[in-house]
PDB file of C-alpha atoms and ligand atoms in Angstrom:
ATOM      1  CA  MET X1037       0.000   0.000   0.000  1.00 86.00           C
ATOM      2  CA  ALA X1038       1.301   3.506  -0.801  1.00 96.00           C
ATOM      3  CA  LEU X1039       1.927   6.013   1.983  1.00 98.00           C
ATOM      4  CA  VAL X1040      -1.226   7.556   3.427  1.00 98.00           C
ATOM      5  CA  SER X1041      -2.031  10.753   5.275  1.00 98.00           C
ATOM      6  CA  ALA X1042      -2.355  10.220   9.040  1.00 98.00           C
ATOM      7  CA  LYS X1043      -5.689  12.030   9.164  1.00 98.00           C
ATOM      8  CA  GLU X1044      -8.046   9.132   8.615  1.00 97.00           C
ATOM      9  CA  MET X1045      -6.139   6.648  10.808  1.00 98.00           C
ATOM     10  CA  LEU X1046      -6.146   9.144  13.681  1.00 98.00           C
ATOM     11  CA  GLN X1047      -9.818  10.020  13.320  1.00 98.00           C
ATOM     12  CA  LYS X1048     -10.583   6.296  13.479  1.00 98.00           C
ATOM     13  CA  ALA X1049      -8.321   5.932  16.523  1.00 98.00           C
ATOM     14  CA  LYS X1050     -10.005   8.807  18.312  1.00 98.00           C
ATOM     15  CA  ALA X1051     -13.459   7.402  17.605  1.00 97.00           C
ATOM     16  CA  GLY X1052     -12.314   3.893  18.604  1.00 98.00           C
ATOM     17  CA  HIS X1053     -10.523   5.015  21.817  1.00 98.00           C
ATOM     18  CA  TYR X1054      -7.053   3.778  20.962  1.00 98.00           C
ATOM     19  CA  ALA X1055      -3.856   5.478  19.799  1.00 98.00           C
ATOM     20  CA  VAL X1056      -1.559   5.010  16.825  1.00 98.00           C
ATOM     21  CA  GLY X1057       2.159   4.858  17.658  1.00 98.00           C
ATOM     22  CA  ALA X1058       4.497   7.295  15.933  1.00 98.00           C
ATOM     23  CA  PHE X1059       7.937   5.740  16.090  1.00 98.00           C
ATOM     24  CA  ASN X1060      11.018   7.708  15.052  1.00 98.00           C
ATOM     25  CA  ILE X1061      13.298   6.137  12.464  1.00 98.00           C
ATOM     26  CA  ASN X1062      17.063   6.506  12.234  1.00 97.00           C
ATOM     27  CA  ASN X1063      18.178   4.105   9.551  1.00 97.00           C
ATOM     28  CA  LEU X1064      17.162   1.140   7.409  1.00 98.00           C
ATOM     29  CA  GLU X1065      17.073  -1.361  10.295  1.00 98.00           C
ATOM     30  CA  TRP X1066      14.824   0.908  12.380  1.00 97.00           C
ATOM     31  CA  THR X1067      12.446   1.481   9.504  1.00 98.00           C
ATOM     32  CA  ARG X1068      12.219  -2.159   8.566  1.00 98.00           C
ATOM     33  CA  ALA X1069      11.706  -3.247  12.200  1.00 98.00           C
ATOM     34  CA  ILE X1070       8.793  -0.841  12.655  1.00 98.00           C
ATOM     35  CA  LEU X1071       7.136  -1.643   9.318  1.00 98.00           C
ATOM     36  CA  GLU X1072       7.417  -5.410   9.818  1.00 98.00           C
ATOM     37  CA  THR X1073       6.006  -5.167  13.340  1.00 98.00           C
ATOM     38  CA  ALA X1074       3.084  -3.033  12.163  1.00 98.00           C
ATOM     39  CA  GLN X1075       2.341  -5.576   9.451  1.00 98.00           C
ATOM     40  CA  GLU X1076       2.604  -8.545  11.839  1.00 98.00           C
ATOM     41  CA  CYS X1077       0.364  -6.773  14.353  1.00 98.00           C
ATOM     42  CA  LYS X1078      -2.087  -5.529  11.701  1.00 98.00           C
ATOM     43  CA  SER X1079      -1.652  -2.068  13.138  1.00 98.00           C
ATOM     44  CA  PRO X1080      -1.614   1.325  11.439  1.00 98.00           C
ATOM     45  CA  VAL X1081       1.675   3.126  12.072  1.00 98.00           C
ATOM     46  CA  ILE X1082       3.362   6.488  11.706  1.00 98.00           C
ATOM     47  CA  LEU X1083       7.085   6.742  10.946  1.00 98.00           C
ATOM     48  CA  GLY X1084       8.477   9.896  12.530  1.00 98.00           C
ATOM     49  CA  VAL X1085      11.514  11.602  11.006  1.00 98.00           C
ATOM     50  CA  SER X1086      13.193  14.469  12.823  1.00 96.00           C
ATOM     51  CA  GLU X1087      15.139  16.987  10.787  1.00 96.00           C
ATOM     52  CA  GLY X1088      18.363  15.644  12.331  1.00 96.00           C
ATOM     53  CA  ALA X1089      17.486  12.047  11.432  1.00 97.00           C
ATOM     54  CA  GLY X1090      16.540  13.202   7.929  1.00 97.00           C
ATOM     55  CA  LYS X1091      20.014  14.721   7.499  1.00 97.00           C
ATOM     56  CA  TYR X1092      21.622  11.595   8.951  1.00 97.00           C
ATOM     57  CA  MET X1093      19.793   9.406   6.420  1.00 98.00           C
ATOM     58  CA  ALA X1094      21.131  11.551   3.538  1.00 98.00           C
ATOM     59  CA  GLY X1095      18.089  13.788   3.150  1.00 98.00           C
ATOM     60  CA  PHE X1096      14.297  13.576   3.054  1.00 98.00           C
ATOM     61  CA  LYS X1097      14.235  12.309  -0.543  1.00 98.00           C
ATOM     62  CA  THR X1098      16.418   9.362   0.444  1.00 98.00           C
ATOM     63  CA  VAL X1099      14.009   8.589   3.296  1.00 98.00           C
ATOM     64  CA  VAL X1100      11.002   8.713   0.970  1.00 98.00           C
ATOM     65  CA  GLY X1101      12.758   6.399  -1.503  1.00 98.00           C
ATOM     66  CA  MET X1102      13.697   3.922   1.223  1.00 98.00           C
ATOM     67  CA  VAL X1103      10.249   3.840   2.811  1.00 98.00           C
ATOM     68  CA  ASN X1104       8.383   3.565  -0.485  1.00 98.00           C
ATOM     69  CA  GLY X1105      10.729   0.769  -1.553  1.00 98.00           C
ATOM     70  CA  MET X1106      10.075  -1.134   1.665  1.00 98.00           C
ATOM     71  CA  LEU X1107       6.300  -0.751   1.433  1.00 98.00           C
ATOM     72  CA  GLU X1108       6.468  -2.498  -1.905  1.00 98.00           C
ATOM     73  CA  GLU X1109       9.225  -5.050  -1.333  1.00 98.00           C
ATOM     74  CA  LEU X1110       7.990  -6.113   2.108  1.00 98.00           C
ATOM     75  CA  ASN X1111       4.336  -6.205   0.969  1.00 98.00           C
ATOM     76  CA  ILE X1112       3.185  -3.825   3.667  1.00 98.00           C
ATOM     77  CA  THR X1113      -0.602  -3.539   3.494  1.00 98.00           C
ATOM     78  CA  VAL X1114      -1.359  -1.710   6.770  1.00 98.00           C
ATOM     79  CA  PRO X1115      -1.729   2.095   6.620  1.00 98.00           C
ATOM     80  CA  VAL X1116       1.642   3.847   6.990  1.00 98.00           C
ATOM     81  CA  ALA X1117       2.199   7.598   7.219  1.00 98.00           C
ATOM     82  CA  LEU X1118       5.649   9.129   6.764  1.00 98.00           C
ATOM     83  CA  HIS X1119       5.680  12.123   9.058  1.00 98.00           C
ATOM     84  CA  LEU X1120       8.122  14.965   9.738  1.00 98.00           C
ATOM     85  CA  ASP X1121       8.619  15.227  13.516  1.00 97.00           C
ATOM     86  CA  HIS X1122       9.048  18.705  15.079  1.00 94.00           C
ATOM     87  CA  GLY X1123       9.549  20.351  11.724  1.00 95.00           C
ATOM     88  CA  SER X1124      10.643  23.909  11.137  1.00 95.00           C
ATOM     89  CA  TYR X1125       8.750  25.937   8.554  1.00 95.00           C
ATOM     90  CA  GLU X1126      11.529  25.356   5.986  1.00 96.00           C
ATOM     91  CA  GLY X1127      11.839  21.660   6.883  1.00 97.00           C
ATOM     92  CA  ALA X1128       8.092  21.214   6.469  1.00 97.00           C
ATOM     93  CA  LYS X1129       8.245  22.654   2.972  1.00 97.00           C
ATOM     94  CA  LYS X1130      11.151  20.363   2.046  1.00 98.00           C
ATOM     95  CA  CYS X1131       9.229  17.279   3.231  1.00 98.00           C
ATOM     96  CA  ILE X1132       6.124  18.305   1.310  1.00 98.00           C
ATOM     97  CA  GLU X1133       8.262  18.457  -1.834  1.00 98.00           C
ATOM     98  CA  ALA X1134      10.135  15.241  -1.049  1.00 98.00           C
ATOM     99  CA  GLY X1135       6.970  13.123  -0.881  1.00 98.00           C
ATOM    100  CA  PHE X1136       6.203  12.740   2.833  1.00 98.00           C
ATOM    101  CA  SER X1137       2.523  12.050   3.549  1.00 98.00           C
ATOM    102  CA  SER X1138       2.365  14.027   6.789  1.00 98.00           C
ATOM    103  CA  ILE X1139       4.198  16.850   8.539  1.00 98.00           C
ATOM    104  CA  MET X1140       4.455  18.415  11.937  1.00 97.00           C
ATOM    105  CA  PHE X1141       5.061  22.117  12.050  1.00 96.00           C
ATOM    106  CA  ASP X1142       6.348  22.936  15.513  1.00 92.00           C
ATOM    107  CA  GLY X1143       5.708  26.633  15.943  1.00 89.00           C
ATOM    108  CA  SER X1144       5.461  26.358  19.720  1.00 85.00           C
ATOM    109  CA  HIS X1145       8.504  28.569  20.257  1.00 85.00           C
ATOM    110  CA  PHE X1146       6.972  31.414  18.222  1.00 89.00           C
ATOM    111  CA  SER X1147       4.380  33.825  19.594  1.00 90.00           C
ATOM    112  CA  ILE X1148       0.881  32.372  19.251  1.00 89.00           C
ATOM    113  CA  GLU X1149       0.169  34.918  16.468  1.00 92.00           C
ATOM    114  CA  GLU X1150       3.177  33.783  14.440  1.00 93.00           C
ATOM    115  CA  ASN X1151       2.458  30.115  15.165  1.00 92.00           C
ATOM    116  CA  ILE X1152      -1.089  30.644  13.830  1.00 94.00           C
ATOM    117  CA  GLU X1153       0.077  32.511  10.745  1.00 95.00           C
ATOM    118  CA  LYS X1154       2.662  29.910   9.706  1.00 96.00           C
ATOM    119  CA  THR X1155       0.468  26.919  10.600  1.00 96.00           C
ATOM    120  CA  LYS X1156      -2.369  28.394   8.508  1.00 96.00           C
ATOM    121  CA  GLU X1157      -0.155  28.693   5.458  1.00 97.00           C
ATOM    122  CA  LEU X1158       1.069  25.098   5.785  1.00 97.00           C
ATOM    123  CA  VAL X1159      -2.489  23.797   6.397  1.00 98.00           C
ATOM    124  CA  ALA X1160      -3.526  25.235   3.012  1.00 98.00           C
ATOM    125  CA  ILE X1161      -0.614  23.512   1.234  1.00 97.00           C
ATOM    126  CA  CYS X1162      -1.200  20.174   3.001  1.00 98.00           C
ATOM    127  CA  ASN X1163      -4.934  20.237   2.261  1.00 96.00           C
ATOM    128  CA  GLU X1164      -4.233  20.766  -1.401  1.00 97.00           C
ATOM    129  CA  LYS X1165      -1.840  17.790  -1.436  1.00 97.00           C
ATOM    130  CA  GLY X1166      -3.992  15.489   0.700  1.00 97.00           C
ATOM    131  CA  MET X1167      -1.369  15.421   3.459  1.00 98.00           C
ATOM    132  CA  SER X1168      -1.943  15.529   7.191  1.00 98.00           C
ATOM    133  CA  ILE X1169      -0.477  18.241   9.400  1.00 98.00           C
ATOM    134  CA  GLU X1170       0.260  18.357  13.116  1.00 98.00           C
ATOM    135  CA  ALA X1171       0.662  21.616  15.013  1.00 96.00           C
ATOM    136  CA  GLU X1172       1.987  22.202  18.516  1.00 92.00           C
ATOM    137  CA  VAL X1173       0.947  24.452  21.348  1.00 90.00           C
ATOM    138  CA  GLY X1174       2.883  24.625  24.635  1.00 82.00           C
ATOM    139  CA  SER X1175       6.441  23.391  24.382  1.00 77.00           C
ATOM    140  CA  ILE X1176       7.397  19.849  25.308  1.00 79.00           C
ATOM    141  CA  GLY X1177      10.259  19.686  27.798  1.00 75.00           C
ATOM    142  CA  GLY X1178      13.353  17.544  27.597  1.00 74.00           C
ATOM    143  CA  GLU X1179      17.066  17.438  28.082  1.00 65.00           C
ATOM    144  CA  GLU X1180      19.159  20.200  26.696  1.00 55.00           C
ATOM    145  CA  ASP X1181      22.824  20.506  27.674  1.00 55.00           C
ATOM    146  CA  GLY X1182      22.316  18.075  30.516  1.00 60.00           C
ATOM    147  CA  VAL X1183      19.434  20.035  32.077  1.00 61.00           C
ATOM    148  CA  ILE X1184      15.951  18.539  31.967  1.00 63.00           C
ATOM    149  CA  GLY X1185      13.380  21.240  31.258  1.00 65.00           C
ATOM    150  CA  MET X1186       9.875  20.506  32.527  1.00 70.00           C
ATOM    151  CA  GLY X1187       7.203  20.658  29.844  1.00 72.00           C
ATOM    152  CA  GLU X1188       5.106  23.765  29.585  1.00 80.00           C
ATOM    153  CA  CYS X1189       1.329  23.291  29.667  1.00 90.00           C
ATOM    154  CA  ALA X1190      -0.625  24.465  26.671  1.00 92.00           C
ATOM    155  CA  ASP X1191      -3.339  27.084  27.030  1.00 94.00           C
ATOM    156  CA  PRO X1192      -6.600  25.342  26.001  1.00 96.00           C
ATOM    157  CA  LYS X1193      -7.870  28.514  24.274  1.00 95.00           C
ATOM    158  CA  GLU X1194      -4.730  28.672  22.152  1.00 94.00           C
ATOM    159  CA  CYS X1195      -5.214  24.975  21.340  1.00 96.00           C
ATOM    160  CA  LYS X1196      -8.717  25.745  20.126  1.00 96.00           C
ATOM    161  CA  ALA X1197      -7.414  28.635  17.963  1.00 95.00           C
ATOM    162  CA  ILE X1198      -4.858  26.326  16.308  1.00 95.00           C
ATOM    163  CA  ALA X1199      -7.309  23.402  15.986  1.00 96.00           C
ATOM    164  CA  ASP X1200      -9.748  25.726  14.196  1.00 96.00           C
ATOM    165  CA  LEU X1201      -7.157  26.326  11.446  1.00 96.00           C
ATOM    166  CA  GLY X1202      -7.964  22.844  10.154  1.00 96.00           C
ATOM    167  CA  VAL X1203      -4.915  20.907  11.331  1.00 97.00           C
ATOM    168  CA  SER X1204      -5.294  17.114  11.324  1.00 98.00           C
ATOM    169  CA  MET X1205      -3.863  16.573  14.831  1.00 98.00           C
ATOM    170  CA  LEU X1206      -2.707  18.718  17.676  1.00 97.00           C
ATOM    171  CA  ALA X1207       0.238  18.249  20.026  1.00 95.00           C
ATOM    172  CA  ALA X1208      -0.402  19.982  23.313  1.00 93.00           C
ATOM    173  CA  GLY X1209       2.075  20.193  26.163  1.00 93.00           C
ATOM    174  CA  ILE X1210       0.604  18.599  29.297  1.00 95.00           C
ATOM    175  CA  GLY X1211       3.772  18.236  31.376  1.00 92.00           C
ATOM    176  CA  ASN X1212       5.238  15.601  29.038  1.00 93.00           C
ATOM    177  CA  ILE X1213       8.908  15.673  28.114  1.00 92.00           C
ATOM    178  CA  HIS X1214      11.190  14.020  25.589  1.00 92.00           C
ATOM    179  CA  GLY X1215      13.680  11.442  26.801  1.00 92.00           C
ATOM    180  CA  LYS X1216      13.738   9.780  30.224  1.00 90.00           C
ATOM    181  CA  TYR X1217      11.494  11.292  32.902  1.00 90.00           C
ATOM    182  CA  PRO X1218      13.299  12.574  35.996  1.00 88.00           C
ATOM    183  CA  GLU X1219      12.614  10.955  39.395  1.00 89.00           C
ATOM    184  CA  ASN X1220      10.667  13.985  40.573  1.00 89.00           C
ATOM    185  CA  TRP X1221       8.389  14.204  37.501  1.00 90.00           C
ATOM    186  CA  PRO X1222       4.909  15.063  38.770  1.00 90.00           C
ATOM    187  CA  GLY X1223       3.087  13.190  35.964  1.00 93.00           C
ATOM    188  CA  LEU X1224       0.794  14.265  33.125  1.00 95.00           C
ATOM    189  CA  ARG X1225      -1.662  17.115  33.701  1.00 95.00           C
ATOM    190  CA  PHE X1226      -4.935  15.342  32.972  1.00 97.00           C
ATOM    191  CA  ASP X1227      -6.911  18.405  34.069  1.00 97.00           C
ATOM    192  CA  VAL X1228      -5.277  20.409  31.255  1.00 96.00           C
ATOM    193  CA  LEU X1229      -5.804  17.565  28.756  1.00 97.00           C
ATOM    194  CA  ASP X1230      -9.474  17.379  29.721  1.00 98.00           C
ATOM    195  CA  ASP X1231      -9.900  21.146  29.229  1.00 97.00           C
ATOM    196  CA  ILE X1232      -8.168  20.944  25.839  1.00 97.00           C
ATOM    197  CA  GLN X1233     -10.363  18.080  24.668  1.00 97.00           C
ATOM    198  CA  LYS X1234     -13.522  19.876  25.803  1.00 97.00           C
ATOM    199  CA  LEU X1235     -12.624  22.820  23.573  1.00 97.00           C
ATOM    200  CA  THR X1236     -11.184  20.937  20.599  1.00 97.00           C
ATOM    201  CA  GLY X1237     -13.829  18.189  20.357  1.00 96.00           C
ATOM    202  CA  ASP X1238     -13.035  15.543  17.749  1.00 96.00           C
ATOM    203  CA  MET X1239      -9.497  16.765  17.068  1.00 97.00           C
ATOM    204  CA  PRO X1240      -7.016  13.871  17.531  1.00 98.00           C
ATOM    205  CA  LEU X1241      -4.550  14.930  20.249  1.00 98.00           C
ATOM    206  CA  VAL X1242      -0.886  13.947  20.218  1.00 97.00           C
ATOM    207  CA  LEU X1243       1.209  12.892  23.191  1.00 97.00           C
ATOM    208  CA  HIS X1244       4.928  13.445  22.668  1.00 95.00           C
ATOM    209  CA  GLY X1245       7.587  11.978  24.949  1.00 95.00           C
ATOM    210  CA  GLY X1246       5.980   8.531  25.084  1.00 96.00           C
ATOM    211  CA  THR X1247       9.133   6.967  26.569  1.00 96.00           C
ATOM    212  CA  GLY X1248       8.710   5.981  30.197  1.00 94.00           C
ATOM    213  CA  ILE X1249       5.135   7.165  30.723  1.00 96.00           C
ATOM    214  CA  PRO X1250       3.492   4.525  32.931  1.00 96.00           C
ATOM    215  CA  GLU X1251       0.831   2.367  31.286  1.00 97.00           C
ATOM    216  CA  ASP X1252      -2.025   3.656  33.446  1.00 97.00           C
ATOM    217  CA  MET X1253      -1.224   7.251  32.473  1.00 97.00           C
ATOM    218  CA  ILE X1254      -1.072   6.283  28.784  1.00 98.00           C
ATOM    219  CA  LYS X1255      -4.493   4.649  29.026  1.00 98.00           C
ATOM    220  CA  LYS X1256      -5.975   7.622  30.838  1.00 98.00           C
ATOM    221  CA  ALA X1257      -4.533   9.994  28.220  1.00 98.00           C
ATOM    222  CA  ILE X1258      -6.123   7.888  25.463  1.00 98.00           C
ATOM    223  CA  SER X1259      -9.472   8.028  27.288  1.00 98.00           C
ATOM    224  CA  LEU X1260      -9.146  11.836  27.234  1.00 98.00           C
ATOM    225  CA  GLY X1261      -8.623  12.100  23.481  1.00 97.00           C
ATOM    226  CA  VAL X1262      -4.970  11.248  22.798  1.00 98.00           C
ATOM    227  CA  SER X1263      -4.856   9.303  19.511  1.00 98.00           C
ATOM    228  CA  LYS X1264      -1.175   9.541  18.497  1.00 98.00           C
ATOM    229  CA  ILE X1265       1.694   8.739  20.830  1.00 98.00           C
ATOM    230  CA  ASN X1266       5.312   9.439  19.902  1.00 97.00           C
ATOM    231  CA  VAL X1267       8.045   7.062  21.009  1.00 98.00           C
ATOM    232  CA  ASN X1268      11.723   7.485  20.258  1.00 97.00           C
ATOM    233  CA  THR X1269      14.129   7.148  23.197  1.00 97.00           C
ATOM    234  CA  GLU X1270      12.781   3.784  24.361  1.00 97.00           C
ATOM    235  CA  CYS X1271      13.637   2.161  21.002  1.00 98.00           C
ATOM    236  CA  GLN X1272      17.096   3.747  21.136  1.00 98.00           C
ATOM    237  CA  LEU X1273      17.698   2.396  24.650  1.00 98.00           C
ATOM    238  CA  VAL X1274      16.763  -1.202  23.811  1.00 98.00           C
ATOM    239  CA  PHE X1275      18.713  -1.070  20.549  1.00 98.00           C
ATOM    240  CA  ALA X1276      21.823   0.149  22.384  1.00 98.00           C
ATOM    241  CA  ALA X1277      21.470  -2.425  25.182  1.00 98.00           C
ATOM    242  CA  ALA X1278      21.090  -5.361  22.769  1.00 98.00           C
ATOM    243  CA  THR X1279      24.050  -4.192  20.664  1.00 98.00           C
ATOM    244  CA  ARG X1280      26.174  -3.731  23.809  1.00 98.00           C
ATOM    245  CA  LYS X1281      25.333  -7.271  24.926  1.00 98.00           C
ATOM    246  CA  TYR X1282      26.359  -8.732  21.542  1.00 98.00           C
ATOM    247  CA  ILE X1283      29.732  -6.977  21.670  1.00 98.00           C
ATOM    248  CA  GLU X1284      30.340  -7.605  25.376  1.00 98.00           C
ATOM    249  CA  GLU X1285      29.687 -11.299  24.872  1.00 98.00           C
ATOM    250  CA  GLY X1286      32.382 -11.209  22.184  1.00 98.00           C
ATOM    251  CA  LYS X1287      29.993 -12.400  19.465  1.00 98.00           C
ATOM    252  CA  ASP X1288      31.607 -10.091  16.916  1.00 98.00           C
ATOM    253  CA  LEU X1289      34.840 -12.038  17.416  1.00 98.00           C
ATOM    254  CA  GLU X1290      33.289 -15.426  16.680  1.00 98.00           C
ATOM    255  CA  GLY X1291      33.264 -16.644  13.061  1.00 98.00           C
ATOM    256  CA  LYS X1292      31.687 -13.981  10.843  1.00 98.00           C
ATOM    257  CA  GLY X1293      30.122 -12.211  13.814  1.00 98.00           C
ATOM    258  CA  PHE X1294      31.715  -8.978  12.574  1.00 98.00           C
ATOM    259  CA  ASP X1295      29.271  -8.861   9.646  1.00 98.00           C
ATOM    260  CA  PRO X1296      27.241  -5.655  10.138  1.00 98.00           C
ATOM    261  CA  ARG X1297      24.069  -7.605   9.365  1.00 98.00           C
ATOM    262  CA  LYS X1298      24.872  -9.818  12.357  1.00 98.00           C
ATOM    263  CA  ILE X1299      25.967  -6.975  14.647  1.00 98.00           C
ATOM    264  CA  LEU X1300      22.758  -5.025  14.039  1.00 98.00           C
ATOM    265  CA  ALA X1301      20.404  -8.023  14.278  1.00 98.00           C
ATOM    266  CA  PRO X1302      19.892  -8.145  18.090  1.00 98.00           C
ATOM    267  CA  GLY X1303      19.194  -4.392  18.263  1.00 98.00           C
ATOM    268  CA  THR X1304      16.726  -4.668  15.397  1.00 98.00           C
ATOM    269  CA  ALA X1305      14.912  -7.531  17.137  1.00 98.00           C
ATOM    270  CA  ALA X1306      14.801  -5.451  20.342  1.00 98.00           C
ATOM    271  CA  ILE X1307      13.135  -2.574  18.482  1.00 98.00           C
ATOM    272  CA  LYS X1308      10.525  -4.993  17.117  1.00 98.00           C
ATOM    273  CA  ASP X1309       9.710  -6.219  20.639  1.00 98.00           C
ATOM    274  CA  MET X1310       9.454  -2.666  21.967  1.00 98.00           C
ATOM    275  CA  VAL X1311       7.217  -1.495  19.111  1.00 98.00           C
ATOM    276  CA  LYS X1312       4.922  -4.477  19.647  1.00 98.00           C
ATOM    277  CA  GLN X1313       4.699  -3.809  23.390  1.00 98.00           C
ATOM    278  CA  LYS X1314       3.765  -0.192  22.704  1.00 98.00           C
ATOM    279  CA  MET X1315       1.165  -1.152  20.115  1.00 98.00           C
ATOM    280  CA  GLU X1316      -0.402  -3.482  22.690  1.00 98.00           C
ATOM    281  CA  ILE X1317      -0.609  -0.709  25.286  1.00 98.00           C
ATOM    282  CA  PHE X1318      -1.892   1.815  22.739  1.00 98.00           C
ATOM    283  CA  GLY X1319      -4.602  -0.629  21.607  1.00 98.00           C
ATOM    284  CA  SER X1320      -3.792  -0.378  17.896  1.00 98.00           C
ATOM    285  CA  ILE X1321      -3.211  -4.114  17.260  1.00 98.00           C
ATOM    286  CA  GLY X1322      -5.666  -5.559  14.782  1.00 98.00           C
ATOM    287  CA  LYS X1323      -7.072  -2.129  13.879  1.00 98.00           C
ATOM    288  CA  ALA X1324      -5.798  -2.366  10.309  1.00 97.00           C
ATOM    289  CA  GLU X1325      -7.545  -5.638   9.519  1.00 77.00           C
TER     290      GLU X1325
HETATM  291  P1  13P R2082      10.655  10.138  23.517  1.00 63.34           P
HETATM  292  O1  13P R2082      12.008  10.161  22.929  1.00 63.34           O
HETATM  293  O2  13P R2082      10.619  10.653  24.910  1.00 63.34           O
HETATM  294  O3  13P R2082       9.984   8.823  23.388  1.00 63.34           O
HETATM  295  O4  13P R2082       9.779  11.195  22.688  1.00 63.34           O
HETATM  296  C1  13P R2082       9.564  10.999  21.326  1.00 63.34           C
HETATM  297  C2  13P R2082       8.876  12.156  20.702  1.00 63.34           C
HETATM  298  O5  13P R2082       8.029  12.781  21.303  1.00 63.34           O
HETATM  299  C3  13P R2082       9.232  12.509  19.340  1.00 63.34           C
HETATM  300  O6  13P R2082       8.598  13.656  18.898  1.00 63.34           O
END
């Protein structure tokens, strides 16, 4: 199946009270692991590409070529959206041209007026091309230079103003952060999420920073309108741990254990397990049947 916009899969998820996982990709192994797991689990899936990962993979066009090739060669029949994660205005335009099926424009660091103006312009372009677009209100915290910034909570009225521009999904800060959560993290602000959902109605809401959020909080967030959950760090952690184990056990020194296909195999399998676990918690398994 060709790439699809994320709009329909997220509307279905919102109506069906489950969430679709958006998993970041970094290379061929990552992409293949996520696509194969989605197919095995009969789950819709979103492949997230940050601007940094796009550069790492030799540009957005290379990513589009790789993903489209895999959809065909691996006979992927579940709905897959290729989505720019935390895009700048310029990055969003590049992905639209390169053949992505979905973008996120993260204007959360601009004034709300500028965020609205730029989001509006990109909504018009995406509508014309049949692509989905995610906007963000209230910045999502995370580690920068070793300091973990707590997430800022979005103003529900600003969320409504952005939702009314016709975006397909809305990321709203509710105390969530990227990367590992610190010991003293107070948890998600369900009161804020509830207020946002009351004002934005059917709009699928996006939860960033999916790594390390306890299962009960994930389920509660889904019950309050979250229909897309982003996961990145958790796949990186299991990939790194499995690769470390392979090397520490000296497997690369046995026979042809140095073959990169062998070295990367345990990490790839670990990503598959993690993606499946997340799909189970999110409730998306079997939703693409
Ligand atoms: P984590 O790395 O915390 O899972 O967050 C992923 C994310 O939100 C990508 O946009």
